[in-house]
Amino acid sequence: MIELKTAAEIESMRAAGRVVATVHAEVRAHAAPGVSLLELDEVARKVIDGAGAGSSFLGYHPRFGATPYPGVICTSVNDIMLHGLPTAYQLRDGDLLSVDCGAHVDGWHADAAISFVVGTAQAEDLALIDAAERTLAAGIAAAQPGGHMGDIGHAMSEVGRAAGYGMQNDFGGHGIGRAMHEEPFVPNEGRPGRGFRLQPGLVIAIEPSLMAGGHDGYHMADDGWSLVTDDGSRSVHVEHTVAITAEGPRILTVL
């Protein structure tokens, strides 16, 4: 069932979105060579707790997950595309890190992800991040009232594929609201004019991931959570929670 949100409910989600954006800012500020992923998770926990919010991720146990999720953020490093666990791994200079975070305030969720280089950046990593951010921006721009879900995926694939990167459509975006994952599914690739018609009050998470090697294959790591590129190439993941309004798309996960 697809639930449309009222203006007041979207404002509640906006409050959760600010918490998520603050987590990203603090984690990015603390990420440096020698800092462990567990330390970054602790930074995120303090932000969420300090805001009086709750974690959408902690204890989450979908069918594909081997265990309930142990952290409040996903920390995906280098060839890990999605769902990387916060572990004792210490970041190294030049690591490519994606951080995904979800939080809820008064029962309303928001979800977003960022990708950045720790320390010294290589040009190819910056190009990959730039393409991912442009892919996400294209998807958000296509999230117009009266349009279709396929418009979003088509707009994103036009950018990501043109840049020569691999994409996958198994783990895409989703509706969000009272639960972190709601209907409908938001594909990373789609056909324009097809799929669910976008209406004011629909709130979705749009979240493309790109693989530098240009191939689409990935596999589950031994930890039962991390999704890793088959060719060992680096990957990035970016995401925003977006409300469809009569005036157009509104990003909820910014400061």
PDB file of C-alpha atoms in Angstrom, residues 2-254:
ATOM      1  CA  ILE A   2       1.328   3.435  -0.960  1.00  0.00           C
ATOM      2  CA  GLU A   3       0.688   6.134   1.647  1.00  0.00           C
ATOM      3  CA  LEU A   4       0.667   9.810   0.698  1.00  0.00           C
ATOM      4  CA  LYS A   5       1.872  12.160   3.416  1.00  0.00           C
ATOM      5  CA  THR A   6       0.294  15.392   4.589  1.00  0.00           C
ATOM      6  CA  ALA A   7       2.241  18.644   4.737  1.00  0.00           C
ATOM      7  CA  ALA A   8       2.572  18.259   8.523  1.00  0.00           C
ATOM      8  CA  GLU A   9       3.878  14.711   8.175  1.00  0.00           C
ATOM      9  CA  ILE A  10       6.434  15.826   5.600  1.00  0.00           C
ATOM     10  CA  GLU A  11       7.637  18.465   8.077  1.00  0.00           C
ATOM     11  CA  SER A  12       8.137  15.703  10.649  1.00  0.00           C
ATOM     12  CA  MET A  13      10.207  13.797   8.092  1.00  0.00           C
ATOM     13  CA  ARG A  14      12.147  16.993   7.421  1.00  0.00           C
ATOM     14  CA  ALA A  15      13.144  17.025  11.101  1.00  0.00           C
ATOM     15  CA  ALA A  16      14.482  13.478  10.733  1.00  0.00           C
ATOM     16  CA  GLY A  17      16.216  14.546   7.535  1.00  0.00           C
ATOM     17  CA  ARG A  18      18.126  17.267   9.369  1.00  0.00           C
ATOM     18  CA  VAL A  19      19.392  14.672  11.852  1.00  0.00           C
ATOM     19  CA  VAL A  20      20.608  12.474   8.991  1.00  0.00           C
ATOM     20  CA  ALA A  21      22.326  15.427   7.312  1.00  0.00           C
ATOM     21  CA  THR A  22      24.017  16.333  10.599  1.00  0.00           C
ATOM     22  CA  VAL A  23      25.259  12.757  10.974  1.00  0.00           C
ATOM     23  CA  HIS A  24      26.801  12.940   7.517  1.00  0.00           C
ATOM     24  CA  ALA A  25      28.504  16.255   8.272  1.00  0.00           C
ATOM     25  CA  GLU A  26      29.962  14.988  11.558  1.00  0.00           C
ATOM     26  CA  VAL A  27      31.069  11.618  10.155  1.00  0.00           C
ATOM     27  CA  ARG A  28      32.742  13.309   7.219  1.00  0.00           C
ATOM     28  CA  ALA A  29      34.528  15.723   9.549  1.00  0.00           C
ATOM     29  CA  HIS A  30      35.856  12.837  11.664  1.00  0.00           C
ATOM     30  CA  ALA A  31      36.820  10.489   8.813  1.00  0.00           C
ATOM     31  CA  ALA A  32      40.609  10.450   8.455  1.00  0.00           C
ATOM     32  CA  PRO A  33      43.406   7.915   7.985  1.00  0.00           C
ATOM     33  CA  GLY A  34      43.693   5.786  11.121  1.00  0.00           C
ATOM     34  CA  VAL A  35      40.091   6.301  12.241  1.00  0.00           C
ATOM     35  CA  SER A  36      38.093   3.087  12.446  1.00  0.00           C
ATOM     36  CA  LEU A  37      34.645   2.504  11.010  1.00  0.00           C
ATOM     37  CA  LEU A  38      33.441   1.674  14.516  1.00  0.00           C
ATOM     38  CA  GLU A  39      34.608   5.094  15.678  1.00  0.00           C
ATOM     39  CA  LEU A  40      32.583   6.729  12.885  1.00  0.00           C
ATOM     40  CA  ASP A  41      29.550   4.699  13.933  1.00  0.00           C
ATOM     41  CA  GLU A  42      29.981   6.011  17.467  1.00  0.00           C
ATOM     42  CA  VAL A  43      30.101   9.593  16.128  1.00  0.00           C
ATOM     43  CA  ALA A  44      26.811   8.939  14.338  1.00  0.00           C
ATOM     44  CA  ARG A  45      25.242   7.398  17.457  1.00  0.00           C
ATOM     45  CA  LYS A  46      26.068  10.476  19.510  1.00  0.00           C
ATOM     46  CA  VAL A  47      24.481  12.786  16.931  1.00  0.00           C
ATOM     47  CA  ILE A  48      21.303  10.707  16.754  1.00  0.00           C
ATOM     48  CA  ASP A  49      21.043  10.369  20.543  1.00  0.00           C
ATOM     49  CA  GLY A  50      21.812  14.049  21.078  1.00  0.00           C
ATOM     50  CA  ALA A  51      18.992  15.032  18.729  1.00  0.00           C
ATOM     51  CA  GLY A  52      16.503  12.856  20.598  1.00  0.00           C
ATOM     52  CA  ALA A  53      16.077  10.753  17.470  1.00  0.00           C
ATOM     53  CA  GLY A  54      16.297   7.027  16.852  1.00  0.00           C
ATOM     54  CA  SER A  55      18.302   4.960  14.397  1.00  0.00           C
ATOM     55  CA  SER A  56      16.419   3.434  11.470  1.00  0.00           C
ATOM     56  CA  PHE A  57      19.248   0.948  10.863  1.00  0.00           C
ATOM     57  CA  LEU A  58      20.151  -0.463  14.270  1.00  0.00           C
ATOM     58  CA  GLY A  59      18.587  -3.920  14.651  1.00  0.00           C
ATOM     59  CA  TYR A  60      17.037  -3.845  11.158  1.00  0.00           C
ATOM     60  CA  HIS A  61      16.835  -7.401   9.797  1.00  0.00           C
ATOM     61  CA  PRO A  62      15.624  -7.781   6.201  1.00  0.00           C
ATOM     62  CA  ARG A  63      15.445 -11.167   4.480  1.00  0.00           C
ATOM     63  CA  PHE A  64      18.816 -10.734   2.779  1.00  0.00           C
ATOM     64  CA  GLY A  65      20.686  -9.750   5.958  1.00  0.00           C
ATOM     65  CA  ALA A  66      22.519 -12.503   7.830  1.00  0.00           C
ATOM     66  CA  THR A  67      21.903 -10.871  11.225  1.00  0.00           C
ATOM     67  CA  PRO A  68      20.122  -7.845  12.667  1.00  0.00           C
ATOM     68  CA  TYR A  69      22.106  -4.795  11.562  1.00  0.00           C
ATOM     69  CA  PRO A  70      24.656  -3.932  14.283  1.00  0.00           C
ATOM     70  CA  GLY A  71      25.290  -0.239  13.563  1.00  0.00           C
ATOM     71  CA  VAL A  72      23.544   3.065  12.963  1.00  0.00           C
ATOM     72  CA  ILE A  73      25.357   3.740   9.684  1.00  0.00           C
ATOM     73  CA  CYS A  74      26.513   1.671   6.733  1.00  0.00           C
ATOM     74  CA  THR A  75      30.207   2.247   5.981  1.00  0.00           C
ATOM     75  CA  SER A  76      31.082   0.915   2.522  1.00  0.00           C
ATOM     76  CA  VAL A  77      34.784   1.178   1.626  1.00  0.00           C
ATOM     77  CA  ASN A  78      36.265   0.971  -1.887  1.00  0.00           C
ATOM     78  CA  ASP A  79      34.817  -2.099  -3.673  1.00  0.00           C
ATOM     79  CA  ILE A  80      31.932  -2.460  -1.200  1.00  0.00           C
ATOM     80  CA  MET A  81      28.933  -1.066  -3.036  1.00  0.00           C
ATOM     81  CA  LEU A  82      26.277  -1.124  -0.296  1.00  0.00           C
ATOM     82  CA  HIS A  83      25.597  -2.133   3.306  1.00  0.00           C
ATOM     83  CA  GLY A  84      29.184  -2.202   4.556  1.00  0.00           C
ATOM     84  CA  LEU A  85      29.337  -2.978   8.272  1.00  0.00           C
ATOM     85  CA  PRO A  86      31.028  -0.606  10.725  1.00  0.00           C
ATOM     86  CA  THR A  87      34.008  -2.697  11.856  1.00  0.00           C
ATOM     87  CA  ALA A  88      37.428  -2.181  13.414  1.00  0.00           C
ATOM     88  CA  TYR A  89      38.881  -1.489   9.953  1.00  0.00           C
ATOM     89  CA  GLN A  90      41.004   1.662  10.103  1.00  0.00           C
ATOM     90  CA  LEU A  91      40.651   4.024   7.179  1.00  0.00           C
ATOM     91  CA  ARG A  92      43.650   4.530   4.924  1.00  0.00           C
ATOM     92  CA  ASP A  93      44.702   7.534   2.891  1.00  0.00           C
ATOM     93  CA  GLY A  94      42.794   7.485  -0.406  1.00  0.00           C
ATOM     94  CA  ASP A  95      39.989   5.168   0.704  1.00  0.00           C
ATOM     95  CA  LEU A  96      36.666   5.759  -1.007  1.00  0.00           C
ATOM     96  CA  LEU A  97      33.948   5.757   1.666  1.00  0.00           C
ATOM     97  CA  SER A  98      30.169   5.703   1.307  1.00  0.00           C
ATOM     98  CA  VAL A  99      28.116   6.433   4.441  1.00  0.00           C
ATOM     99  CA  ASP A 100      24.416   5.590   4.575  1.00  0.00           C
ATOM    100  CA  CYS A 101      22.275   6.704   7.510  1.00  0.00           C
ATOM    101  CA  GLY A 102      18.635   6.564   8.518  1.00  0.00           C
ATOM    102  CA  ALA A 103      16.982   8.234  11.516  1.00  0.00           C
ATOM    103  CA  HIS A 104      13.465   8.704  12.822  1.00  0.00           C
ATOM    104  CA  VAL A 105      11.850  11.510  14.791  1.00  0.00           C
ATOM    105  CA  ASP A 106       8.379  11.115  16.323  1.00  0.00           C
ATOM    106  CA  GLY A 107       7.910   7.934  14.295  1.00  0.00           C
ATOM    107  CA  TRP A 108       8.855   9.451  10.923  1.00  0.00           C
ATOM    108  CA  HIS A 109      11.949   8.287   9.028  1.00  0.00           C
ATOM    109  CA  ALA A 110      14.490   9.852   6.669  1.00  0.00           C
ATOM    110  CA  ASP A 111      17.361   8.146   4.839  1.00  0.00           C
ATOM    111  CA  ALA A 112      20.365   9.435   2.865  1.00  0.00           C
ATOM    112  CA  ALA A 113      23.882   8.495   1.763  1.00  0.00           C
ATOM    113  CA  ILE A 114      27.055  10.343   0.788  1.00  0.00           C
ATOM    114  CA  SER A 115      30.366   9.256  -0.757  1.00  0.00           C
ATOM    115  CA  PHE A 116      33.772  10.919  -0.361  1.00  0.00           C
ATOM    116  CA  VAL A 117      37.501  10.229  -0.385  1.00  0.00           C
ATOM    117  CA  VAL A 118      39.420   9.990   2.876  1.00  0.00           C
ATOM    118  CA  GLY A 119      42.627  11.980   2.662  1.00  0.00           C
ATOM    119  CA  THR A 120      44.342  12.205  -0.727  1.00  0.00           C
ATOM    120  CA  ALA A 121      41.906  11.880  -3.627  1.00  0.00           C
ATOM    121  CA  GLN A 122      42.621  10.319  -7.002  1.00  0.00           C
ATOM    122  CA  ALA A 123      41.059  11.963 -10.072  1.00  0.00           C
ATOM    123  CA  GLU A 124      39.191   8.801 -11.053  1.00  0.00           C
ATOM    124  CA  ASP A 125      37.525   8.608  -7.635  1.00  0.00           C
ATOM    125  CA  LEU A 126      36.441  12.239  -7.808  1.00  0.00           C
ATOM    126  CA  ALA A 127      35.010  11.604 -11.278  1.00  0.00           C
ATOM    127  CA  LEU A 128      33.065   8.598  -9.971  1.00  0.00           C
ATOM    128  CA  ILE A 129      31.622  10.620  -7.088  1.00  0.00           C
ATOM    129  CA  ASP A 130      30.737  13.499  -9.410  1.00  0.00           C
ATOM    130  CA  ALA A 131      28.918  11.137 -11.775  1.00  0.00           C
ATOM    131  CA  ALA A 132      26.985   9.592  -8.887  1.00  0.00           C
ATOM    132  CA  GLU A 133      25.926  12.988  -7.583  1.00  0.00           C
ATOM    133  CA  ARG A 134      24.847  14.058 -11.084  1.00  0.00           C
ATOM    134  CA  THR A 135      22.953  10.777 -11.437  1.00  0.00           C
ATOM    135  CA  LEU A 136      21.107  11.432  -8.184  1.00  0.00           C
ATOM    136  CA  ALA A 137      20.392  15.047  -9.167  1.00  0.00           C
ATOM    137  CA  ALA A 138      18.900  13.874 -12.457  1.00  0.00           C
ATOM    138  CA  GLY A 139      16.642  11.430 -10.641  1.00  0.00           C
ATOM    139  CA  ILE A 140      15.476  14.087  -8.209  1.00  0.00           C
ATOM    140  CA  ALA A 141      14.790  16.548 -11.047  1.00  0.00           C
ATOM    141  CA  ALA A 142      12.623  13.899 -12.736  1.00  0.00           C
ATOM    142  CA  ALA A 143      10.519  13.375  -9.584  1.00  0.00           C
ATOM    143  CA  GLN A 144       7.785  15.718 -10.766  1.00  0.00           C
ATOM    144  CA  PRO A 145       4.076  15.518  -9.884  1.00  0.00           C
ATOM    145  CA  GLY A 146       2.195  13.931 -12.763  1.00  0.00           C
ATOM    146  CA  GLY A 147       5.280  12.072 -13.940  1.00  0.00           C
ATOM    147  CA  HIS A 148       5.994   8.373 -13.582  1.00  0.00           C
ATOM    148  CA  MET A 149       8.385   6.298 -11.508  1.00  0.00           C
ATOM    149  CA  GLY A 150      10.100   5.140 -14.677  1.00  0.00           C
ATOM    150  CA  ASP A 151      11.045   8.754 -15.415  1.00  0.00           C
ATOM    151  CA  ILE A 152      13.291   8.770 -12.352  1.00  0.00           C
ATOM    152  CA  GLY A 153      15.184   5.607 -13.234  1.00  0.00           C
ATOM    153  CA  HIS A 154      15.490   6.621 -16.871  1.00  0.00           C
ATOM    154  CA  ALA A 155      16.961   9.998 -15.959  1.00  0.00           C
ATOM    155  CA  MET A 156      19.501   8.375 -13.641  1.00  0.00           C
ATOM    156  CA  SER A 157      20.584   5.680 -16.085  1.00  0.00           C
ATOM    157  CA  GLU A 158      21.029   8.288 -18.818  1.00  0.00           C
ATOM    158  CA  VAL A 159      23.695   9.964 -16.667  1.00  0.00           C
ATOM    159  CA  GLY A 160      25.328   6.948 -15.021  1.00  0.00           C
ATOM    160  CA  ARG A 161      25.541   4.833 -18.159  1.00  0.00           C
ATOM    161  CA  ALA A 162      26.745   7.726 -20.311  1.00  0.00           C
ATOM    162  CA  ALA A 163      29.645   8.177 -17.881  1.00  0.00           C
ATOM    163  CA  GLY A 164      30.636   4.552 -18.480  1.00  0.00           C
ATOM    164  CA  TYR A 165      29.860   3.164 -15.033  1.00  0.00           C
ATOM    165  CA  GLY A 166      28.110  -0.014 -13.972  1.00  0.00           C
ATOM    166  CA  MET A 167      24.712   0.128 -12.264  1.00  0.00           C
ATOM    167  CA  GLN A 168      22.439  -2.378 -10.548  1.00  0.00           C
ATOM    168  CA  ASN A 169      18.687  -2.391 -10.166  1.00  0.00           C
ATOM    169  CA  ASP A 170      18.193  -5.003  -7.437  1.00  0.00           C
ATOM    170  CA  PHE A 171      18.795  -2.598  -4.565  1.00  0.00           C
ATOM    171  CA  GLY A 172      17.199   0.723  -5.465  1.00  0.00           C
ATOM    172  CA  GLY A 173      15.200   3.401  -3.736  1.00  0.00           C
ATOM    173  CA  HIS A 174      11.965   3.054  -1.836  1.00  0.00           C
ATOM    174  CA  GLY A 175       9.020   4.755  -0.289  1.00  0.00           C
ATOM    175  CA  ILE A 176       9.646   6.032   3.222  1.00  0.00           C
ATOM    176  CA  GLY A 177       7.556   7.414   6.064  1.00  0.00           C
ATOM    177  CA  ARG A 178       6.318   5.628   9.167  1.00  0.00           C
ATOM    178  CA  ALA A 179       8.716   2.826   8.207  1.00  0.00           C
ATOM    179  CA  MET A 180      12.154   3.122   6.652  1.00  0.00           C
ATOM    180  CA  HIS A 181      11.170   0.946   3.703  1.00  0.00           C
ATOM    181  CA  GLU A 182       7.696   1.370   2.223  1.00  0.00           C
ATOM    182  CA  GLU A 183       6.117   0.963  -1.180  1.00  0.00           C
ATOM    183  CA  PRO A 184       6.832   1.804  -3.947  1.00  0.00           C
ATOM    184  CA  PHE A 185      10.190   0.500  -5.183  1.00  0.00           C
ATOM    185  CA  VAL A 186      12.219   3.246  -6.874  1.00  0.00           C
ATOM    186  CA  PRO A 187      14.345   1.695  -9.671  1.00  0.00           C
ATOM    187  CA  ASN A 188      17.799   2.959 -10.560  1.00  0.00           C
ATOM    188  CA  GLU A 189      16.957   2.354 -14.219  1.00  0.00           C
ATOM    189  CA  GLY A 190      13.540   2.623 -15.854  1.00  0.00           C
ATOM    190  CA  ARG A 191      11.479   3.460 -18.905  1.00  0.00           C
ATOM    191  CA  PRO A 192      10.063   6.987 -19.200  1.00  0.00           C
ATOM    192  CA  GLY A 193       6.299   7.259 -18.903  1.00  0.00           C
ATOM    193  CA  ARG A 194       6.002   3.878 -17.217  1.00  0.00           C
ATOM    194  CA  GLY A 195       5.291   2.844 -13.641  1.00  0.00           C
ATOM    195  CA  PHE A 196       3.510   4.418 -10.695  1.00  0.00           C
ATOM    196  CA  ARG A 197       2.273   7.960 -11.288  1.00  0.00           C
ATOM    197  CA  LEU A 198       3.996  10.457  -9.007  1.00  0.00           C
ATOM    198  CA  GLN A 199       1.612  12.418  -6.797  1.00  0.00           C
ATOM    199  CA  PRO A 200       2.030  15.217  -4.250  1.00  0.00           C
ATOM    200  CA  GLY A 201       2.475  13.679  -0.806  1.00  0.00           C
ATOM    201  CA  LEU A 202       4.575  10.744  -2.027  1.00  0.00           C
ATOM    202  CA  VAL A 203       7.920  10.600  -0.214  1.00  0.00           C
ATOM    203  CA  ILE A 204      10.683   8.411  -1.626  1.00  0.00           C
ATOM    204  CA  ALA A 205      14.349   7.689  -1.118  1.00  0.00           C
ATOM    205  CA  ILE A 206      16.267   7.903  -4.404  1.00  0.00           C
ATOM    206  CA  GLU A 207      19.625   6.115  -4.184  1.00  0.00           C
ATOM    207  CA  PRO A 208      21.768   5.226  -7.191  1.00  0.00           C
ATOM    208  CA  SER A 209      25.045   3.328  -6.829  1.00  0.00           C
ATOM    209  CA  LEU A 210      27.738   3.293  -9.508  1.00  0.00           C
ATOM    210  CA  MET A 211      30.576   0.815 -10.133  1.00  0.00           C
ATOM    211  CA  ALA A 212      33.790   2.184 -11.614  1.00  0.00           C
ATOM    212  CA  GLY A 213      34.630  -0.920 -13.659  1.00  0.00           C
ATOM    213  CA  GLY A 214      31.636  -0.455 -15.939  1.00  0.00           C
ATOM    214  CA  HIS A 215      30.205  -3.881 -15.109  1.00  0.00           C
ATOM    215  CA  ASP A 216      26.979  -4.547 -13.220  1.00  0.00           C
ATOM    216  CA  GLY A 217      27.930  -7.670 -11.266  1.00  0.00           C
ATOM    217  CA  TYR A 218      28.172  -7.814  -7.483  1.00  0.00           C
ATOM    218  CA  HIS A 219      28.044 -10.445  -4.754  1.00  0.00           C
ATOM    219  CA  MET A 220      27.396 -10.795  -1.040  1.00  0.00           C
ATOM    220  CA  ALA A 221      30.497 -10.802   1.154  1.00  0.00           C
ATOM    221  CA  ASP A 222      31.096 -13.411   3.847  1.00  0.00           C
ATOM    222  CA  ASP A 223      29.785 -11.030   6.520  1.00  0.00           C
ATOM    223  CA  GLY A 224      26.268 -11.552   5.149  1.00  0.00           C
ATOM    224  CA  TRP A 225      25.640  -7.844   4.585  1.00  0.00           C
ATOM    225  CA  SER A 226      28.240  -6.137   2.391  1.00  0.00           C
ATOM    226  CA  LEU A 227      27.578  -6.111  -1.359  1.00  0.00           C
ATOM    227  CA  VAL A 228      30.876  -6.128  -3.256  1.00  0.00           C
ATOM    228  CA  THR A 229      31.631  -5.444  -6.927  1.00  0.00           C
ATOM    229  CA  ASP A 230      32.476  -8.634  -8.811  1.00  0.00           C
ATOM    230  CA  ASP A 231      35.374  -7.035 -10.689  1.00  0.00           C
ATOM    231  CA  GLY A 232      36.906  -5.461  -7.585  1.00  0.00           C
ATOM    232  CA  SER A 233      36.369  -1.944  -8.885  1.00  0.00           C
ATOM    233  CA  ARG A 234      35.439   0.906  -6.586  1.00  0.00           C
ATOM    234  CA  SER A 235      31.839   1.880  -6.049  1.00  0.00           C
ATOM    235  CA  VAL A 236      29.887   4.814  -4.641  1.00  0.00           C
ATOM    236  CA  HIS A 237      26.386   5.274  -3.270  1.00  0.00           C
ATOM    237  CA  VAL A 238      24.460   8.529  -2.877  1.00  0.00           C
ATOM    238  CA  GLU A 239      20.900   9.087  -1.671  1.00  0.00           C
ATOM    239  CA  HIS A 240      18.343  11.663  -0.587  1.00  0.00           C
ATOM    240  CA  THR A 241      14.852  11.449   0.826  1.00  0.00           C
ATOM    241  CA  VAL A 242      12.602  13.462  -1.495  1.00  0.00           C
ATOM    242  CA  ALA A 243       9.000  14.620  -1.125  1.00  0.00           C
ATOM    243  CA  ILE A 244       6.878  15.078  -4.241  1.00  0.00           C
ATOM    244  CA  THR A 245       5.003  18.378  -3.902  1.00  0.00           C
ATOM    245  CA  ALA A 246       2.757  20.399  -6.184  1.00  0.00           C
ATOM    246  CA  GLU A 247       5.732  22.715  -6.728  1.00  0.00           C
ATOM    247  CA  GLY A 248       8.123  19.868  -7.555  1.00  0.00           C
ATOM    248  CA  PRO A 249      10.577  17.678  -5.645  1.00  0.00           C
ATOM    249  CA  ARG A 250      11.707  18.774  -2.172  1.00  0.00           C
ATOM    250  CA  ILE A 251      14.863  17.281  -0.644  1.00  0.00           C
ATOM    251  CA  LEU A 252      14.338  16.503   3.037  1.00  0.00           C
ATOM    252  CA  THR A 253      17.820  15.250   3.974  1.00  0.00           C
ATOM    253  CA  VAL A 254      19.810  18.487   3.895  1.00  0.00           C
TER     254      VAL A 254
END
